[in-house]
CSV table of C-alpha atoms in Angstrom, one decimal:
chain,number,residue,atom,x,y,z
A,1,MET,CA,-19.9,-151.0,51.4
A,2,LYS,CA,-22.5,-151.8,48.7
A,3,GLU,CA,-25.6,-151.0,50.7
A,4,LEU,CA,-28.8,-149.2,50.1
A,5,SER,CA,-30.6,-147.0,52.6
A,6,LEU,CA,-34.2,-148.0,53.2
A,7,GLU,CA,-37.1,-146.0,54.6
A,8,VAL,CA,-40.5,-147.5,55.0
A,9,ILE,CA,-43.3,-145.1,55.9
A,10,THR,CA,-46.9,-146.1,56.8
A,11,PRO,CA,-49.8,-144.0,57.9
A,12,SER,CA,-49.1,-144.7,61.5
A,13,LYS,CA,-45.4,-144.6,61.7
A,14,LYS,CA,-42.0,-144.8,60.2
A,15,ALA,CA,-41.9,-148.6,60.1
A,16,TYR,CA,-38.3,-149.2,58.9
A,17,GLU,CA,-35.1,-147.1,58.6
A,18,GLY,CA,-31.7,-148.5,58.0
A,19,SER,CA,-29.2,-149.8,55.5
A,20,ILE,CA,-29.8,-153.0,53.7
A,21,LYS,CA,-28.2,-155.2,51.0
A,22,SER,CA,-31.4,-155.9,49.0
A,23,ILE,CA,-35.1,-155.6,49.1
A,24,THR,CA,-37.7,-157.7,47.1
A,25,LEU,CA,-41.0,-156.0,46.5
A,26,PRO,CA,-44.3,-157.1,45.0
A,27,GLY,CA,-44.5,-154.6,42.1
A,28,THR,CA,-47.6,-154.2,40.0
A,29,LEU,CA,-45.9,-155.8,37.0
A,30,GLY,CA,-44.5,-158.6,39.1
A,31,SER,CA,-42.1,-159.1,42.0
A,32,PHE,CA,-38.7,-157.4,41.7
A,33,GLN,CA,-35.5,-157.1,43.7
A,34,VAL,CA,-33.5,-153.9,44.3
A,35,LEU,CA,-29.8,-154.2,44.7
A,36,PHE,CA,-27.0,-151.7,45.0
A,37,ASN,CA,-26.9,-149.3,42.0
A,38,HIS,CA,-30.4,-150.1,40.8
A,39,ALA,CA,-31.7,-147.8,38.1
A,40,PRO,CA,-34.0,-145.0,39.3
A,41,ILE,CA,-37.5,-146.4,39.4
A,42,LEU,CA,-40.9,-145.4,40.7
A,43,SER,CA,-43.4,-148.2,40.9
A,44,SER,CA,-46.7,-149.0,42.6
A,45,ILE,CA,-46.7,-152.1,44.7
A,46,GLU,CA,-49.5,-154.5,45.4
A,47,ILE,CA,-50.6,-156.3,48.5
A,48,GLY,CA,-48.0,-159.0,49.2
A,49,GLU,CA,-44.7,-159.7,50.8
A,50,ILE,CA,-41.5,-157.8,51.2
A,51,THR,CA,-38.2,-159.5,51.8
A,52,ILE,CA,-35.3,-157.5,53.1
A,53,ILE,CA,-31.7,-158.7,53.5
A,54,ASP,CA,-30.2,-156.3,56.1
A,55,SER,CA,-26.6,-155.2,56.4
A,56,ASP,CA,-25.8,-158.3,58.6
A,57,GLY,CA,-27.0,-160.6,55.8
A,58,LYS,CA,-30.1,-161.5,57.8
A,59,GLU,CA,-33.3,-162.2,55.8
A,60,LYS,CA,-36.4,-160.4,57.1
A,61,HIS,CA,-40.0,-160.8,55.9
A,62,TYR,CA,-42.9,-158.4,56.1
A,63,SER,CA,-46.5,-158.3,54.9
A,64,VAL,CA,-47.3,-155.1,52.9
A,65,GLY,CA,-50.6,-153.6,52.1
A,66,GLY,CA,-49.9,-151.9,48.8
A,67,GLY,CA,-48.4,-148.5,48.1
A,68,THR,CA,-45.5,-147.2,46.1
A,69,VAL,CA,-41.7,-147.5,46.0
A,70,GLU,CA,-39.1,-145.0,44.8
A,71,VAL,CA,-35.5,-145.9,44.2
A,72,LEU,CA,-33.0,-143.2,43.5
A,73,LYS,CA,-29.3,-143.0,44.1
A,74,ASN,CA,-29.3,-146.1,46.3
A,75,LYS,CA,-32.1,-144.7,48.5
A,76,VAL,CA,-35.3,-146.7,48.7
A,77,LEU,CA,-38.4,-145.1,49.9
A,78,VAL,CA,-41.5,-147.3,50.4
A,79,LEU,CA,-44.9,-145.7,51.1
A,80,ALA,CA,-47.1,-148.5,52.2
A,81,GLU,CA,-50.6,-148.7,53.8
A,82,SER,CA,-49.4,-151.3,56.2
A,83,PHE,CA,-46.0,-153.0,56.9
A,84,GLU,CA,-45.9,-155.7,59.5
A,85,THR,CA,-43.5,-158.5,60.6
A,86,PRO,CA,-45.0,-161.9,60.9
A,87,GLU,CA,-44.9,-161.5,64.7
A,88,GLU,CA,-46.9,-158.3,64.5
A,89,ILE,CA,-49.7,-159.7,62.5
A,90,ASP,CA,-52.8,-160.3,64.6
A,91,ILE,CA,-53.8,-163.6,63.1
A,92,ARG,CA,-57.2,-163.8,64.8
A,93,ARG,CA,-58.1,-160.4,63.5
A,94,ALA,CA,-57.0,-161.4,60.0
A,95,GLU,CA,-59.1,-164.6,60.1
A,96,GLU,CA,-62.1,-162.6,61.3
A,97,ALA,CA,-61.6,-160.0,58.5
A,98,LYS,CA,-61.3,-162.9,56.0
A,99,LYS,CA,-64.6,-164.4,57.2
A,100,ARG,CA,-66.4,-161.0,57.1
A,101,ALA,CA,-65.1,-160.3,53.5
A,102,GLU,CA,-66.2,-163.8,52.3
A,103,GLU,CA,-69.6,-163.3,53.7
A,104,ARG,CA,-69.9,-159.9,52.1
A,105,LEU,CA,-68.8,-161.4,48.8
A,106,LYS,CA,-71.4,-164.1,49.0
A,107,ALA,CA,-74.1,-161.6,49.8
A,108,HIS,CA,-73.0,-159.4,46.9
A,109,LYS,CA,-75.1,-156.3,47.4
A,110,SER,CA,-73.6,-153.6,45.2
A,111,ASP,CA,-70.5,-153.3,43.1
A,112,CYS,CA,-68.8,-150.9,45.5
A,113,ASP,CA,-69.2,-153.4,48.3
A,114,LEU,CA,-67.8,-156.1,46.2
A,115,ASP,CA,-64.7,-154.2,45.4
A,116,ARG,CA,-64.1,-153.4,49.0
A,117,ALA,CA,-64.7,-156.9,50.2
A,118,GLU,CA,-62.3,-158.2,47.6
A,119,VAL,CA,-59.5,-155.9,48.7
A,120,ALA,CA,-60.2,-156.7,52.3
A,121,LEU,CA,-60.1,-160.4,51.5
A,122,LYS,CA,-56.8,-160.1,49.7
A,123,ARG,CA,-55.3,-158.2,52.6
A,124,ALA,CA,-56.5,-160.8,55.1
A,125,ILE,CA,-55.3,-163.7,53.1
A,126,ASN,CA,-51.9,-162.1,52.6
A,127,ARG,CA,-51.5,-161.5,56.3
A,128,ILE,CA,-52.5,-165.0,57.1
A,129,LYS,CA,-50.1,-166.4,54.5
A,130,VAL,CA,-47.1,-164.3,55.6
A,131,SER,CA,-47.8,-165.1,59.3
A,132,ARG,CA,-48.1,-168.9,58.6
A,133,LYS,CA,-45.0,-169.0,56.4
A,134,TYR,CA,-42.5,-167.3,58.8
A,135,SER,CA,-43.6,-168.0,62.3
B,1,MET,CA,-80.1,-120.1,106.1
B,2,ALA,CA,-77.8,-123.1,105.5
B,3,THR,CA,-76.9,-125.1,108.6
B,4,LEU,CA,-73.3,-126.0,109.4
B,5,ARG,CA,-74.0,-129.6,108.4
B,6,ASP,CA,-75.4,-128.6,105.0
B,7,ILE,CA,-72.3,-126.5,104.2
B,8,LYS,CA,-70.0,-129.3,105.3
B,9,SER,CA,-71.7,-131.8,103.0
B,10,ARG,CA,-71.5,-129.4,100.1
B,11,ILE,CA,-67.8,-128.9,100.7
B,12,LYS,CA,-67.4,-132.6,100.6
B,13,GLY,CA,-69.4,-132.9,97.4
B,14,VAL,CA,-67.4,-130.2,95.6
B,15,THR,CA,-64.1,-131.8,96.8
B,16,ASN,CA,-65.2,-135.1,95.3
B,17,THR,CA,-66.0,-133.5,92.0
B,18,GLN,CA,-62.7,-131.7,92.1
B,19,GLN,CA,-60.9,-134.9,92.5
B,20,ILE,CA,-62.7,-136.4,89.5
B,21,THR,CA,-62.0,-133.4,87.3
B,22,LYS,CA,-58.4,-133.4,88.3
B,23,ALA,CA,-58.1,-137.1,87.5
B,24,MET,CA,-59.7,-136.6,84.1
B,25,LYS,CA,-57.4,-133.8,83.4
B,26,MET,CA,-54.4,-136.0,84.1
B,27,VAL,CA,-55.8,-138.9,82.0
B,28,SER,CA,-56.4,-136.5,79.1
B,29,ALA,CA,-52.9,-135.1,79.4
B,30,ALA,CA,-51.4,-138.6,79.2
B,31,ARG,CA,-53.6,-139.6,76.2
B,32,LEU,CA,-52.9,-136.3,74.5
B,33,ARG,CA,-49.2,-136.9,74.5
B,34,ARG,CA,-49.8,-140.2,72.7
B,35,ALA,CA,-52.3,-138.6,70.3
B,36,GLN,CA,-49.8,-135.9,69.4
B,37,GLU,CA,-47.1,-138.5,68.7
B,38,ASN,CA,-49.6,-140.3,66.4
B,39,ILE,CA,-50.1,-137.0,64.4
B,40,ILE,CA,-46.3,-136.5,64.1
B,41,ASN,CA,-45.9,-140.1,63.0
B,42,ALA,CA,-48.6,-139.8,60.4
B,43,ARG,CA,-47.3,-136.6,58.9
B,44,PRO,CA,-44.4,-138.0,56.8
B,45,TYR,CA,-46.7,-140.4,55.0
B,46,SER,CA,-49.3,-137.9,53.9
B,47,ARG,CA,-46.6,-135.3,53.1
B,48,LYS,CA,-44.6,-137.8,51.0
B,49,ILE,CA,-47.6,-139.0,49.1
B,50,ALA,CA,-48.7,-135.5,48.3
B,51,GLU,CA,-45.2,-134.6,47.2
B,52,VAL,CA,-44.7,-137.6,44.9
B,53,LEU,CA,-48.2,-137.1,43.5
B,54,SER,CA,-47.9,-133.4,42.8
B,55,ASN,CA,-44.5,-133.9,41.1
B,56,LEU,CA,-45.8,-136.8,39.0
B,57,ILE,CA,-48.8,-134.7,38.0
B,58,ALA,CA,-46.5,-131.8,37.1
B,59,ILE,CA,-44.5,-133.9,34.7
B,60,GLU,CA,-47.4,-136.0,33.3
B,61,LYS,CA,-49.5,-133.3,31.7
B,62,GLY,CA,-53.1,-133.8,31.0
B,63,SER,CA,-53.6,-136.5,33.6
B,64,ALA,CA,-57.4,-136.6,33.8
B,65,ASN,CA,-58.5,-138.6,36.7
B,66,PRO,CA,-62.2,-138.6,37.5
B,67,LEU,CA,-61.4,-137.7,41.1
B,68,PHE,CA,-60.5,-134.2,40.0
B,69,GLU,CA,-63.8,-133.6,38.2
B,70,GLU,CA,-65.5,-130.4,39.3
B,71,ARG,CA,-69.3,-130.8,38.9
B,72,GLU,CA,-72.3,-128.6,39.6
B,73,VAL,CA,-73.0,-129.4,43.2
B,74,GLU,CA,-76.4,-131.2,43.1
B,75,SER,CA,-75.7,-133.5,46.0
B,76,ILE,CA,-73.2,-133.3,48.8
B,77,ALA,CA,-71.8,-135.4,51.6
B,78,ILE,CA,-70.5,-133.9,54.8
B,79,VAL,CA,-68.3,-135.9,57.2
B,80,VAL,CA,-68.8,-134.5,60.7
B,81,VAL,CA,-66.0,-135.4,63.1
B,82,THR,CA,-67.0,-135.1,66.8
B,83,SER,CA,-65.9,-136.9,69.9
B,84,ASP,CA,-67.3,-140.0,71.5
B,85,ARG,CA,-67.4,-138.5,75.0
B,86,GLY,CA,-68.5,-135.2,76.5
B,87,LEU,CA,-66.9,-133.0,79.1
B,88,CYS,CA,-64.7,-131.3,76.6
B,89,GLY,CA,-66.1,-127.8,76.7
B,90,SER,CA,-67.5,-126.4,73.4
B,91,PHE,CA,-65.5,-128.9,71.3
B,92,ASN,CA,-68.5,-130.7,69.8
B,93,MET,CA,-70.8,-127.7,69.7
B,94,ASN,CA,-68.3,-125.8,67.6
B,95,VAL,CA,-68.3,-128.5,64.9
B,96,ILE,CA,-72.0,-129.1,65.0
B,97,ARG,CA,-72.8,-125.4,64.8
B,98,SER,CA,-70.3,-124.9,62.0
B,99,VAL,CA,-72.0,-127.7,60.0
B,100,GLU,CA,-75.4,-126.3,60.6
B,101,GLU,CA,-74.4,-122.8,59.5
B,102,LEU,CA,-72.7,-124.2,56.4
B,103,ILE,CA,-75.9,-126.1,55.5
B,104,ASN,CA,-78.2,-123.1,56.2
B,105,GLU,CA,-76.1,-120.8,54.2
B,106,LYS,CA,-75.2,-122.8,51.1
B,107,TYR,CA,-76.9,-126.2,51.0
B,108,ASP,CA,-80.4,-125.6,52.4
B,109,HIS,CA,-82.0,-126.5,49.1
B,110,LEU,CA,-80.1,-129.8,49.0
B,111,LYS,CA,-81.1,-130.6,52.5
B,112,SER,CA,-84.8,-130.1,51.7
B,113,ASN,CA,-84.8,-132.4,48.7
B,114,GLY,CA,-82.7,-135.1,50.4
B,115,LYS,CA,-79.5,-134.6,48.5
B,116,LEU,CA,-77.5,-133.9,51.6
B,117,SER,CA,-75.9,-136.8,53.3
B,118,LEU,CA,-74.2,-136.7,56.7
B,119,TYR,CA,-71.5,-139.1,57.8
B,120,CYS,CA,-71.1,-138.7,61.6
B,121,VAL,CA,-67.9,-139.9,63.1
B,122,GLY,CA,-68.0,-139.9,66.9
B,123,LYS,CA,-71.0,-140.5,69.2
B,124,LYS,CA,-71.8,-136.9,70.0
B,125,GLY,CA,-72.4,-135.9,66.4
B,126,VAL,CA,-74.5,-139.0,65.8
B,127,ASP,CA,-76.6,-138.2,68.9
B,128,HIS,CA,-77.2,-134.6,67.8
B,129,PHE,CA,-78.1,-135.2,64.2
B,130,LYS,CA,-80.1,-138.3,64.7
B,131,LYS,CA,-82.7,-136.3,66.7
B,132,ARG,CA,-83.1,-133.7,63.9
B,133,ASP,CA,-84.3,-134.0,60.3
B,134,TYR,CA,-81.0,-134.8,58.6
B,135,LYS,CA,-80.2,-137.7,56.4
B,136,LEU,CA,-77.7,-139.7,58.3
B,137,THR,CA,-76.1,-142.0,55.8
B,138,GLY,CA,-73.2,-143.1,57.9
B,139,SER,CA,-72.9,-143.1,61.7
B,140,TYR,CA,-69.8,-144.3,63.4
B,141,PRO,CA,-70.0,-143.9,67.2
B,142,GLY,CA,-67.2,-145.2,69.4
B,143,ILE,CA,-64.4,-145.4,67.0
B,144,PHE,CA,-61.9,-143.2,68.9
B,145,SER,CA,-61.2,-145.8,71.6
B,146,ASP,CA,-59.5,-147.9,68.9
B,147,LEU,CA,-58.7,-145.5,66.2
B,148,ASN,CA,-57.1,-147.3,63.3
B,149,PHE,CA,-56.2,-146.6,59.7
B,150,GLU,CA,-58.4,-149.3,58.4
B,151,PHE,CA,-61.5,-147.3,59.5
B,152,ALA,CA,-60.3,-144.2,57.6
B,153,SER,CA,-59.6,-146.4,54.7
B,154,THR,CA,-63.0,-148.0,54.5
B,155,LEU,CA,-64.8,-144.7,55.0
B,156,THR,CA,-62.8,-143.0,52.3
B,157,THR,CA,-63.3,-145.9,49.8
B,158,GLU,CA,-67.1,-145.6,50.3
B,159,LEU,CA,-67.0,-141.8,49.8
B,160,LYS,CA,-64.8,-142.2,46.7
B,161,GLN,CA,-67.0,-144.8,45.1
B,162,LYS,CA,-70.1,-142.7,45.6
B,163,PHE,CA,-68.4,-139.7,44.2
B,164,LEU,CA,-67.4,-141.7,41.1
B,165,ASN,CA,-70.9,-143.0,40.8
B,166,ARG,CA,-72.1,-139.4,40.9
B,167,GLU,CA,-74.1,-140.0,44.0
B,168,TYR,CA,-72.2,-137.1,45.5
B,169,ASP,CA,-70.7,-134.1,43.7
B,170,LYS,CA,-68.7,-132.9,46.6
B,171,VAL,CA,-67.4,-134.3,49.9
B,172,ILE,CA,-66.4,-132.1,52.8
B,173,VAL,CA,-64.9,-133.0,56.1
B,174,VAL,CA,-65.6,-130.8,59.1
B,175,TYR,CA,-63.4,-131.3,62.1
B,176,ASN,CA,-61.5,-129.6,64.9
B,177,GLU,CA,-57.8,-129.0,64.1
B,178,PHE,CA,-55.3,-129.3,66.8
B,179,LYS,CA,-53.5,-126.0,67.0
B,180,SER,CA,-52.2,-126.3,70.5
B,181,VAL,CA,-53.4,-127.7,73.8
B,182,ILE,CA,-55.6,-124.8,74.4
B,183,GLN,CA,-56.6,-123.9,70.9
B,184,GLN,CA,-58.8,-125.8,68.4
B,185,VAL,CA,-59.9,-124.5,65.1
B,186,THR,CA,-62.9,-125.8,63.2
B,187,ILE,CA,-61.9,-126.6,59.7
B,188,HIS,CA,-63.9,-127.4,56.5
B,189,LYS,CA,-61.7,-129.5,54.3
B,190,GLN,CA,-62.9,-130.4,50.8
B,191,ILE,CA,-61.6,-133.8,50.0
B,192,LEU,CA,-63.6,-134.5,46.8
B,193,PRO,CA,-63.2,-133.5,44.0
B,194,ILE,CA,-59.5,-133.3,44.8
B,195,SER,CA,-58.3,-129.7,44.3
B,196,ARG,CA,-55.4,-129.3,41.9
B,197,PHE,CA,-52.0,-129.6,43.5
B,198,GLU,CA,-49.7,-126.7,43.8
B,199,SER,CA,-46.7,-127.9,41.9
B,200,GLU,CA,-43.9,-125.8,43.5
B,201,SER,CA,-40.4,-126.5,42.3
B,202,ASN,CA,-38.5,-128.7,44.6
B,203,GLU,CA,-35.5,-131.0,44.6
B,204,HIS,CA,-37.6,-134.1,44.0
B,205,LEU,CA,-39.4,-132.5,41.0
B,206,GLU,CA,-36.0,-131.7,39.4
B,207,GLN,CA,-34.9,-135.2,39.9
B,208,LEU,CA,-38.0,-136.6,38.3
B,209,LYS,CA,-37.5,-134.3,35.3
B,210,THR,CA,-33.8,-134.9,34.8
B,211,VAL,CA,-33.2,-138.4,36.0
B,212,ASP,CA,-34.2,-141.2,33.7
B,213,PHE,CA,-36.8,-142.9,35.8
B,214,ILE,CA,-38.4,-146.2,35.1
B,215,PHE,CA,-42.1,-145.9,35.8
B,216,GLU,CA,-43.8,-149.1,36.5
B,217,PRO,CA,-46.4,-149.8,35.1
B,218,ASP,CA,-46.5,-146.1,33.9
B,219,LYS,CA,-47.0,-142.6,35.2
B,220,LYS,CA,-50.7,-142.5,34.9
B,221,SER,CA,-51.2,-145.8,36.7
B,222,ILE,CA,-49.0,-144.7,39.5
B,223,ILE,CA,-51.0,-141.5,39.8
B,224,ASP,CA,-54.2,-143.4,39.8
B,225,SER,CA,-53.0,-145.7,42.6
B,226,LEU,CA,-51.7,-142.8,44.6
B,227,LEU,CA,-54.8,-140.6,44.5
B,228,PRO,CA,-57.0,-142.9,46.6
B,229,ARG,CA,-54.1,-143.3,49.1
B,230,HIS,CA,-53.8,-139.5,49.2
B,231,LEU,CA,-57.5,-139.3,50.0
B,232,LYS,CA,-57.2,-141.9,52.8
B,233,ALA,CA,-54.3,-140.0,54.3
B,234,GLN,CA,-56.3,-136.8,54.3
B,235,VAL,CA,-59.2,-138.4,56.1
B,236,TRP,CA,-56.8,-140.2,58.5
B,237,THR,CA,-55.0,-137.1,59.5
B,238,SER,CA,-58.3,-135.3,60.1
B,239,LEU,CA,-59.4,-138.0,62.5
B,240,LEU,CA,-56.0,-137.9,64.3
B,241,ASP,CA,-56.2,-134.2,64.5
B,242,SER,CA,-59.7,-134.2,65.9
B,243,TYR,CA,-58.8,-136.8,68.5
B,244,ALA,CA,-55.8,-134.7,69.7
B,245,ALA,CA,-58.0,-131.6,69.7
B,246,GLU,CA,-60.6,-133.4,71.7
B,247,LEU,CA,-58.1,-134.4,74.4
B,248,GLY,CA,-56.7,-130.9,74.5
B,249,ALA,CA,-60.2,-129.4,74.8
B,250,ARG,CA,-61.0,-131.8,77.6
B,251,MET,CA,-57.8,-131.1,79.4
B,252,THR,CA,-58.6,-127.3,79.3
B,253,ALA,CA,-62.2,-127.9,80.4
B,254,MET,CA,-61.2,-130.1,83.2
B,255,ASP,CA,-58.5,-127.7,84.3
B,256,MET,CA,-61.0,-125.0,84.5
B,257,ALA,CA,-63.5,-127.1,86.3
B,258,THR,CA,-60.8,-128.0,88.9
B,259,GLU,CA,-60.0,-124.3,89.3
B,260,ASN,CA,-63.7,-123.4,89.7
B,261,ALA,CA,-64.1,-126.2,92.3
B,262,LYS,CA,-61.1,-124.8,94.2
B,263,GLU,CA,-62.7,-121.3,94.2
B,264,MET,CA,-66.0,-122.8,95.3
B,265,ILE,CA,-64.4,-124.7,98.2
B,266,ARG,CA,-62.7,-121.5,99.3
B,267,THR,CA,-65.9,-119.5,99.5
B,268,LEU,CA,-67.8,-122.4,101.1
B,269,ASN,CA,-65.0,-122.7,103.7
B,270,ILE,CA,-65.3,-119.0,104.5
B,271,LEU,CA,-69.0,-119.3,104.8
B,272,TYR,CA,-68.6,-122.4,107.0
B,273,ASN,CA,-66.2,-120.6,109.4
B,274,LYS,CA,-68.5,-117.5,109.6
B,275,GLU,CA,-71.4,-119.7,110.5
B,276,ARG,CA,-69.4,-121.6,113.0
B,277,GLN,CA,-68.1,-118.4,114.7
B,278,ALA,CA,-71.7,-117.0,114.7
B,279,ALA,CA,-72.9,-120.2,116.4
B,280,ILE,CA,-70.1,-120.0,119.0
B,281,THR,CA,-70.8,-116.3,119.7
B,282,THR,CA,-74.5,-117.0,120.1
B,283,GLU,CA,-73.7,-119.9,122.4
B,284,ILE,CA,-71.3,-117.9,124.6
B,285,SER,CA,-73.7,-115.0,124.9
B,286,GLU,CA,-76.4,-117.4,125.8
B,287,ILE,CA,-74.2,-119.0,128.5
B,288,VAL,CA,-73.0,-115.6,129.8
B,289,SER,CA,-76.5,-114.2,130.0
B,290,GLY,CA,-77.7,-117.4,131.6
B,291,ALA,CA,-74.9,-117.1,134.2
B,292,ASN,CA,-75.7,-113.5,134.8
B,293,ALA,CA,-79.3,-114.3,135.3
B,294,LEU,CA,-78.4,-116.8,138.0
B,295,LYS,CA,-76.0,-114.4,139.7
B,296,ASP,CA,-78.7,-111.7,139.9
B,297,ALA,CA,-81.1,-114.1,141.4
């Protein structure tokens, strides 16, 4: 069986544990896929979308809030700030967050607020995108 | 002297209170279980991040991130974590007293020239420090009913930015750590500047050294992206700890209150019976003496 074991850990729980055929991650230098016998890698990942093909060959999609991934000896460890299925995403909350962030960007008070609003906006848009695409 | 009816209504009152405290104890116990689960679930994340981070730092020598920078402390931010609700014994007072002692001992001069900022998480801390002459830069009442990582994340980002802008030279979190249901310990945790990691040798470190890893984009960038996450995890676990400790404290306090009420009801009952018997005795002796008086006549 050419399978990898995957573990996804978020601040609130162990979000995924199981064997998979492949995983596609939004790396900082671009999206990349990890298959069986991938070279050891440690990479930071951005806000975006993770696609997993599980051991039954089923494709699963998740929204991810940035973090790191480590691949070693066919073990994949993802540390992510958030990890949600399209069904888990609270679309209303994401829309609200988007609106708030946009307002703050328009008001542009200080640099620190701008950075924060930008990240919040990215996160919200990503959630909305993933949720729309797969549900 | 209390009349029988007075005593009876007091017994009723105390019984009502006892029912309330009993119910609150049960509610706290149920919530505590969930809060403890949350802590257990959050631990792997913070532990893993710290592990990867410390190992990366160990192999990437001379990684100078501004978040490590130790400066002369000319301004400080203290994050005070209290609860939103009372009835939890000395839980909040412990934190508040500890903060005030810390300020009096070490940072009184910063307080007097306005270089000491307080961030109060939880309504009780806000209420306390608002009334006194402290500079409350952030107040976050009512967050524990819906405690989420996003809150910890936003708060940490703000603190980090201000540290990098040299608005604060040091950031401390003061909170109650959950030791056990009946024991809480007040903790001062310095989160900024980040203290150097202990790089103990472990399996993972060996692998990083010997295995030919690809680092994307590069080691330093990964460290730089992990450090803020590490900070967030630190703040997040403090909040979770404090919430569990609060519920534990409330459970103990309510348990004690229930016990006290039970004792009170017992003494009141004895008093009631004594009074009742005294009343009966008086009545009987009155009747008997009345009957005797009639017989003699």
